[in-house]
Amino acid sequence: MSSSHRARPRHLASSPFKPEPEQVIEEYVVDDRVSHDSHGLGRVTHVDRVCVTVDFGDRSVRVPSPFAKMSKL
């Protein structure tokens, strides 16, 4: 069984490079107002473990996690 999450490499304290920052994935609930870079303003209608469904007025779109182009208003 494979996981969709990538394992983070171990960061050594003696390394001259900074560790990659933790990716923060926003959590949405039904009726949240959102803004999407491609689709515009919308309202969350369904929340799933790996995606959310957003009603943008003329269409409903399933947006997969990590929601890179979408932000909560």
PDB file of N, CA and C in Angstrom:
ATOM      1  N   MET A   1       0.854  -1.181   0.000  1.00  0.00           N
ATOM      2  CA  MET A   1       0.000   0.000   0.000  1.00  0.00           C
ATOM      3  C   MET A   1       0.890   1.230   0.000  1.00  0.00           C
ATOM      4  N   SER A   2       0.713   2.108  -0.933  1.00  0.00           N
ATOM      5  CA  SER A   2       1.551   3.301  -1.016  1.00  0.00           C
ATOM      6  C   SER A   2       0.828   4.495  -0.417  1.00  0.00           C
ATOM      7  N   SER A   3       1.606   5.421   0.053  1.00  0.00           N
ATOM      8  CA  SER A   3       1.075   6.632   0.649  1.00  0.00           C
ATOM      9  C   SER A   3       1.246   7.788  -0.329  1.00  0.00           C
ATOM     10  N   SER A   4       0.319   8.719  -0.314  1.00  0.00           N
ATOM     11  CA  SER A   4       0.412   9.862  -1.214  1.00  0.00           C
ATOM     12  C   SER A   4       1.359  10.927  -0.669  1.00  0.00           C
ATOM     13  N   HIS A   5       1.759  10.773   0.600  1.00  0.00           N
ATOM     14  CA  HIS A   5       2.659  11.747   1.198  1.00  0.00           C
ATOM     15  C   HIS A   5       4.099  11.298   1.003  1.00  0.00           C
ATOM     16  N   ARG A   6       4.922  12.203   0.614  1.00  0.00           N
ATOM     17  CA  ARG A   6       6.329  11.925   0.388  1.00  0.00           C
ATOM     18  C   ARG A   6       7.065  11.962   1.717  1.00  0.00           C
ATOM     19  N   ALA A   7       7.946  10.990   1.947  1.00  0.00           N
ATOM     20  CA  ALA A   7       8.738  10.962   3.168  1.00  0.00           C
ATOM     21  C   ALA A   7       9.775  12.080   3.110  1.00  0.00           C
ATOM     22  N   ARG A   8       9.901  12.797   4.200  1.00  0.00           N
ATOM     23  CA  ARG A   8      10.870  13.884   4.262  1.00  0.00           C
ATOM     24  C   ARG A   8      12.250  13.316   4.561  1.00  0.00           C
ATOM     25  N   PRO A   9      13.269  13.771   3.844  1.00  0.00           N
ATOM     26  CA  PRO A   9      14.620  13.315   4.153  1.00  0.00           C
ATOM     27  C   PRO A   9      15.064  13.862   5.508  1.00  0.00           C
ATOM     28  N   ARG A  10      15.898  13.087   6.181  1.00  0.00           N
ATOM     29  CA  ARG A  10      16.387  13.493   7.490  1.00  0.00           C
ATOM     30  C   ARG A  10      17.351  14.663   7.334  1.00  0.00           C
ATOM     31  N   HIS A  11      17.238  15.658   8.208  1.00  0.00           N
ATOM     32  CA  HIS A  11      18.110  16.824   8.156  1.00  0.00           C
ATOM     33  C   HIS A  11      19.156  16.684   9.252  1.00  0.00           C
ATOM     34  N   LEU A  12      20.407  16.747   8.861  1.00  0.00           N
ATOM     35  CA  LEU A  12      21.489  16.644   9.826  1.00  0.00           C
ATOM     36  C   LEU A  12      21.814  18.013  10.400  1.00  0.00           C
ATOM     37  N   ALA A  13      22.089  18.062  11.692  1.00  0.00           N
ATOM     38  CA  ALA A  13      22.392  19.321  12.363  1.00  0.00           C
ATOM     39  C   ALA A  13      23.660  19.955  11.809  1.00  0.00           C
ATOM     40  N   SER A  14      24.582  19.144  11.315  1.00  0.00           N
ATOM     41  CA  SER A  14      25.846  19.669  10.791  1.00  0.00           C
ATOM     42  C   SER A  14      25.741  20.125   9.333  1.00  0.00           C
ATOM     43  N   SER A  15      24.590  19.985   8.716  1.00  0.00           N
ATOM     44  CA  SER A  15      24.412  20.347   7.317  1.00  0.00           C
ATOM     45  C   SER A  15      24.440  21.861   7.137  1.00  0.00           C
ATOM     46  N   PRO A  16      25.116  22.356   6.094  1.00  0.00           N
ATOM     47  CA  PRO A  16      25.135  23.804   5.853  1.00  0.00           C
ATOM     48  C   PRO A  16      23.845  24.306   5.195  1.00  0.00           C
ATOM     49  N   PHE A  17      22.964  23.406   4.807  1.00  0.00           N
ATOM     50  CA  PHE A  17      21.727  23.781   4.139  1.00  0.00           C
ATOM     51  C   PHE A  17      20.573  23.799   5.129  1.00  0.00           C
ATOM     52  N   LYS A  18      19.661  24.730   4.924  1.00  0.00           N
ATOM     53  CA  LYS A  18      18.479  24.805   5.781  1.00  0.00           C
ATOM     54  C   LYS A  18      17.494  23.712   5.383  1.00  0.00           C
ATOM     55  N   PRO A  19      16.746  23.163   6.341  1.00  0.00           N
ATOM     56  CA  PRO A  19      15.741  22.150   5.986  1.00  0.00           C
ATOM     57  C   PRO A  19      14.584  22.799   5.230  1.00  0.00           C
ATOM     58  N   GLU A  20      13.907  22.003   4.395  1.00  0.00           N
ATOM     59  CA  GLU A  20      12.726  22.505   3.686  1.00  0.00           C
ATOM     60  C   GLU A  20      11.627  22.772   4.703  1.00  0.00           C
ATOM     61  N   PRO A  21      10.914  23.893   4.578  1.00  0.00           N
ATOM     62  CA  PRO A  21       9.834  24.173   5.533  1.00  0.00           C
ATOM     63  C   PRO A  21       8.683  23.190   5.351  1.00  0.00           C
ATOM     64  N   GLU A  22       7.969  22.927   6.436  1.00  0.00           N
ATOM     65  CA  GLU A  22       6.798  22.059   6.387  1.00  0.00           C
ATOM     66  C   GLU A  22       5.742  22.711   5.503  1.00  0.00           C
ATOM     67  N   GLN A  23       5.126  21.926   4.638  1.00  0.00           N
ATOM     68  CA  GLN A  23       4.066  22.447   3.784  1.00  0.00           C
ATOM     69  C   GLN A  23       2.775  22.474   4.592  1.00  0.00           C
ATOM     70  N   VAL A  24       2.173  23.652   4.695  1.00  0.00           N
ATOM     71  CA  VAL A  24       0.934  23.812   5.442  1.00  0.00           C
ATOM     72  C   VAL A  24      -0.234  23.668   4.471  1.00  0.00           C
ATOM     73  N   ILE A  25      -1.094  22.697   4.713  1.00  0.00           N
ATOM     74  CA  ILE A  25      -2.260  22.477   3.858  1.00  0.00           C
ATOM     75  C   ILE A  25      -3.477  23.049   4.569  1.00  0.00           C
ATOM     76  N   GLU A  26      -4.093  24.022   3.943  1.00  0.00           N
ATOM     77  CA  GLU A  26      -5.264  24.680   4.520  1.00  0.00           C
ATOM     78  C   GLU A  26      -6.428  23.693   4.627  1.00  0.00           C
ATOM     79  N   GLU A  27      -7.214  23.821   5.686  1.00  0.00           N
ATOM     80  CA  GLU A  27      -8.388  22.977   5.865  1.00  0.00           C
ATOM     81  C   GLU A  27      -9.634  23.795   5.562  1.00  0.00           C
ATOM     82  N   TYR A  28     -10.557  23.178   4.834  1.00  0.00           N
ATOM     83  CA  TYR A  28     -11.795  23.843   4.450  1.00  0.00           C
ATOM     84  C   TYR A  28     -12.984  23.097   5.035  1.00  0.00           C
ATOM     85  N   VAL A  29     -14.069  23.836   5.276  1.00  0.00           N
ATOM     86  CA  VAL A  29     -15.335  23.250   5.716  1.00  0.00           C
ATOM     87  C   VAL A  29     -16.419  23.713   4.743  1.00  0.00           C
ATOM     88  N   VAL A  30     -17.543  23.009   4.750  1.00  0.00           N
ATOM     89  CA  VAL A  30     -18.657  23.358   3.871  1.00  0.00           C
ATOM     90  C   VAL A  30     -19.094  24.790   4.160  1.00  0.00           C
ATOM     91  N   ASP A  31     -19.393  25.544   3.118  1.00  0.00           N
ATOM     92  CA  ASP A  31     -19.822  26.947   3.126  1.00  0.00           C
ATOM     93  C   ASP A  31     -18.693  27.951   3.277  1.00  0.00           C
ATOM     94  N   ASP A  32     -17.431  27.509   3.273  1.00  0.00           N
ATOM     95  CA  ASP A  32     -16.319  28.458   3.250  1.00  0.00           C
ATOM     96  C   ASP A  32     -16.301  29.174   1.906  1.00  0.00           C
ATOM     97  N   ARG A  33     -16.063  30.476   1.924  1.00  0.00           N
ATOM     98  CA  ARG A  33     -15.888  31.241   0.691  1.00  0.00           C
ATOM     99  C   ARG A  33     -14.415  31.160   0.324  1.00  0.00           C
ATOM    100  N   VAL A  34     -14.146  30.920  -0.966  1.00  0.00           N
ATOM    101  CA  VAL A  34     -12.773  30.753  -1.426  1.00  0.00           C
ATOM    102  C   VAL A  34     -12.535  31.558  -2.701  1.00  0.00           C
ATOM    103  N   SER A  35     -11.261  31.782  -2.971  1.00  0.00           N
ATOM    104  CA  SER A  35     -10.839  32.410  -4.210  1.00  0.00           C
ATOM    105  C   SER A  35      -9.845  31.475  -4.877  1.00  0.00           C
ATOM    106  N   HIS A  36     -10.096  31.165  -6.164  1.00  0.00           N
ATOM    107  CA  HIS A  36      -9.221  30.277  -6.927  1.00  0.00           C
ATOM    108  C   HIS A  36      -8.598  31.091  -8.049  1.00  0.00           C
ATOM    109  N   ASP A  37      -7.297  30.878  -8.298  1.00  0.00           N
ATOM    110  CA  ASP A  37      -6.580  31.655  -9.316  1.00  0.00           C
ATOM    111  C   ASP A  37      -7.189  31.517 -10.710  1.00  0.00           C
ATOM    112  N   SER A  38      -7.699  30.330 -11.058  1.00  0.00           N
ATOM    113  CA  SER A  38      -8.235  30.096 -12.398  1.00  0.00           C
ATOM    114  C   SER A  38      -9.753  30.266 -12.484  1.00  0.00           C
ATOM    115  N   HIS A  39     -10.471  29.882 -11.432  1.00  0.00           N
ATOM    116  CA  HIS A  39     -11.939  29.834 -11.488  1.00  0.00           C
ATOM    117  C   HIS A  39     -12.627  31.018 -10.815  1.00  0.00           C
ATOM    118  N   GLY A  40     -11.936  31.779 -10.005  1.00  0.00           N
ATOM    119  CA  GLY A  40     -12.533  32.945  -9.361  1.00  0.00           C
ATOM    120  C   GLY A  40     -13.083  32.650  -7.982  1.00  0.00           C
ATOM    121  N   LEU A  41     -14.174  33.356  -7.628  1.00  0.00           N
ATOM    122  CA  LEU A  41     -14.786  33.215  -6.311  1.00  0.00           C
ATOM    123  C   LEU A  41     -15.755  32.049  -6.285  1.00  0.00           C
ATOM    124  N   GLY A  42     -15.797  31.355  -5.152  1.00  0.00           N
ATOM    125  CA  GLY A  42     -16.706  30.225  -5.026  1.00  0.00           C
ATOM    126  C   GLY A  42     -16.991  29.890  -3.581  1.00  0.00           C
ATOM    127  N   ARG A  43     -17.822  28.846  -3.394  1.00  0.00           N
ATOM    128  CA  ARG A  43     -18.203  28.388  -2.057  1.00  0.00           C
ATOM    129  C   ARG A  43     -18.007  26.879  -1.997  1.00  0.00           C
ATOM    130  N   VAL A  44     -17.381  26.403  -0.912  1.00  0.00           N
ATOM    131  CA  VAL A  44     -17.140  24.973  -0.730  1.00  0.00           C
ATOM    132  C   VAL A  44     -18.470  24.276  -0.484  1.00  0.00           C
ATOM    133  N   THR A  45     -18.748  23.208  -1.271  1.00  0.00           N
ATOM    134  CA  THR A  45     -19.999  22.471  -1.131  1.00  0.00           C
ATOM    135  C   THR A  45     -19.802  21.074  -0.568  1.00  0.00           C
ATOM    136  N   HIS A  46     -18.595  20.518  -0.709  1.00  0.00           N
ATOM    137  CA  HIS A  46     -18.324  19.173  -0.205  1.00  0.00           C
ATOM    138  C   HIS A  46     -16.851  19.065   0.156  1.00  0.00           C
ATOM    139  N   VAL A  47     -16.572  18.441   1.302  1.00  0.00           N
ATOM    140  CA  VAL A  47     -15.195  18.248   1.749  1.00  0.00           C
ATOM    141  C   VAL A  47     -14.912  16.763   1.813  1.00  0.00           C
ATOM    142  N   ASP A  48     -13.819  16.357   1.171  1.00  0.00           N
ATOM    143  CA  ASP A  48     -13.383  14.963   1.165  1.00  0.00           C
ATOM    144  C   ASP A  48     -11.990  14.921   1.778  1.00  0.00           C
ATOM    145  N   ARG A  49     -11.452  13.733   1.963  1.00  0.00           N
ATOM    146  CA  ARG A  49     -10.126  13.585   2.561  1.00  0.00           C
ATOM    147  C   ARG A  49      -9.023  14.141   1.656  1.00  0.00           C
ATOM    148  N   VAL A  50      -9.187  14.025   0.352  1.00  0.00           N
ATOM    149  CA  VAL A  50      -8.131  14.422  -0.587  1.00  0.00           C
ATOM    150  C   VAL A  50      -8.514  15.563  -1.518  1.00  0.00           C
ATOM    151  N   CYS A  51      -9.741  16.039  -1.452  1.00  0.00           N
ATOM    152  CA  CYS A  51     -10.164  17.143  -2.319  1.00  0.00           C
ATOM    153  C   CYS A  51     -11.380  17.842  -1.726  1.00  0.00           C
ATOM    154  N   VAL A  52     -11.698  19.001  -2.284  1.00  0.00           N
ATOM    155  CA  VAL A  52     -12.929  19.704  -1.927  1.00  0.00           C
ATOM    156  C   VAL A  52     -13.669  20.017  -3.218  1.00  0.00           C
ATOM    157  N   THR A  53     -14.991  20.070  -3.144  1.00  0.00           N
ATOM    158  CA  THR A  53     -15.806  20.461  -4.287  1.00  0.00           C
ATOM    159  C   THR A  53     -16.246  21.893  -4.055  1.00  0.00           C
ATOM    160  N   VAL A  54     -16.025  22.734  -5.053  1.00  0.00           N
ATOM    161  CA  VAL A  54     -16.325  24.157  -4.926  1.00  0.00           C
ATOM    162  C   VAL A  54     -17.299  24.559  -6.023  1.00  0.00           C
ATOM    163  N   ASP A  55     -18.363  25.277  -5.639  1.00  0.00           N
ATOM    164  CA  ASP A  55     -19.348  25.804  -6.592  1.00  0.00           C
ATOM    165  C   ASP A  55     -18.911  27.217  -6.967  1.00  0.00           C
ATOM    166  N   PHE A  56     -18.580  27.399  -8.246  1.00  0.00           N
ATOM    167  CA  PHE A  56     -18.158  28.705  -8.747  1.00  0.00           C
ATOM    168  C   PHE A  56     -19.279  29.414  -9.494  1.00  0.00           C
ATOM    169  N   GLY A  57     -20.515  29.030  -9.242  1.00  0.00           N
ATOM    170  CA  GLY A  57     -21.660  29.674  -9.890  1.00  0.00           C
ATOM    171  C   GLY A  57     -22.074  28.950 -11.154  1.00  0.00           C
ATOM    172  N   ASP A  58     -21.244  28.984 -12.189  1.00  0.00           N
ATOM    173  CA  ASP A  58     -21.594  28.344 -13.456  1.00  0.00           C
ATOM    174  C   ASP A  58     -21.100  26.901 -13.543  1.00  0.00           C
ATOM    175  N   ARG A  59     -20.262  26.470 -12.599  1.00  0.00           N
ATOM    176  CA  ARG A  59     -19.774  25.088 -12.598  1.00  0.00           C
ATOM    177  C   ARG A  59     -19.279  24.712 -11.201  1.00  0.00           C
ATOM    178  N   SER A  60     -19.271  23.404 -10.931  1.00  0.00           N
ATOM    179  CA  SER A  60     -18.684  22.872  -9.707  1.00  0.00           C
ATOM    180  C   SER A  60     -17.390  22.175 -10.076  1.00  0.00           C
ATOM    181  N   VAL A  61     -16.351  22.410  -9.286  1.00  0.00           N
ATOM    182  CA  VAL A  61     -15.030  21.880  -9.590  1.00  0.00           C
ATOM    183  C   VAL A  61     -14.481  21.168  -8.357  1.00  0.00           C
ATOM    184  N   ARG A  62     -13.911  19.962  -8.572  1.00  0.00           N
ATOM    185  CA  ARG A  62     -13.199  19.261  -7.498  1.00  0.00           C
ATOM    186  C   ARG A  62     -11.761  19.732  -7.514  1.00  0.00           C
ATOM    187  N   VAL A  63     -11.314  20.297  -6.395  1.00  0.00           N
ATOM    188  CA  VAL A  63      -9.954  20.820  -6.285  1.00  0.00           C
ATOM    189  C   VAL A  63      -9.164  19.887  -5.371  1.00  0.00           C
ATOM    190  N   PRO A  64      -8.108  19.251  -5.893  1.00  0.00           N
ATOM    191  CA  PRO A  64      -7.334  18.305  -5.086  1.00  0.00           C
ATOM    192  C   PRO A  64      -6.402  19.007  -4.099  1.00  0.00           C
ATOM    193  N   SER A  65      -6.102  18.312  -3.020  1.00  0.00           N
ATOM    194  CA  SER A  65      -5.134  18.794  -2.046  1.00  0.00           C
ATOM    195  C   SER A  65      -3.758  18.794  -2.693  1.00  0.00           C
ATOM    196  N   PRO A  66      -2.929  19.746  -2.467  1.00  0.00           N
ATOM    197  CA  PRO A  66      -2.786  20.698  -1.372  1.00  0.00           C
ATOM    198  C   PRO A  66      -3.361  22.084  -1.639  1.00  0.00           C
ATOM    199  N   PHE A  67      -4.253  22.242  -2.593  1.00  0.00           N
ATOM    200  CA  PHE A  67      -4.988  23.491  -2.836  1.00  0.00           C
ATOM    201  C   PHE A  67      -4.056  24.664  -3.124  1.00  0.00           C
ATOM    202  N   ALA A  68      -3.072  24.453  -3.987  1.00  0.00           N
ATOM    203  CA  ALA A  68      -2.038  25.464  -4.256  1.00  0.00           C
ATOM    204  C   ALA A  68      -2.599  26.752  -4.839  1.00  0.00           C
ATOM    205  N   LYS A  69      -3.637  26.683  -5.664  1.00  0.00           N
ATOM    206  CA  LYS A  69      -4.148  27.891  -6.320  1.00  0.00           C
ATOM    207  C   LYS A  69      -5.382  28.460  -5.638  1.00  0.00           C
ATOM    208  N   MET A  70      -5.720  27.970  -4.436  1.00  0.00           N
ATOM    209  CA  MET A  70      -6.946  28.381  -3.786  1.00  0.00           C
ATOM    210  C   MET A  70      -6.642  28.907  -2.383  1.00  0.00           C
ATOM    211  N   SER A  71      -7.374  29.950  -1.998  1.00  0.00           N
ATOM    212  CA  SER A  71      -7.211  30.506  -0.654  1.00  0.00           C
ATOM    213  C   SER A  71      -8.571  30.822  -0.049  1.00  0.00           C
ATOM    214  N   LYS A  72      -8.630  30.745   1.266  1.00  0.00           N
ATOM    215  CA  LYS A  72      -9.871  31.006   1.994  1.00  0.00           C
ATOM    216  C   LYS A  72     -10.045  32.510   2.164  1.00  0.00           C
ATOM    217  N   LEU A  73     -11.269  32.987   2.004  1.00  0.00           N
ATOM    218  CA  LEU A  73     -11.551  34.422   2.174  1.00  0.00           C
ATOM    219  C   LEU A  73     -12.025  34.703   3.581  1.00  0.00           C
TER     220      LEU A  73
END
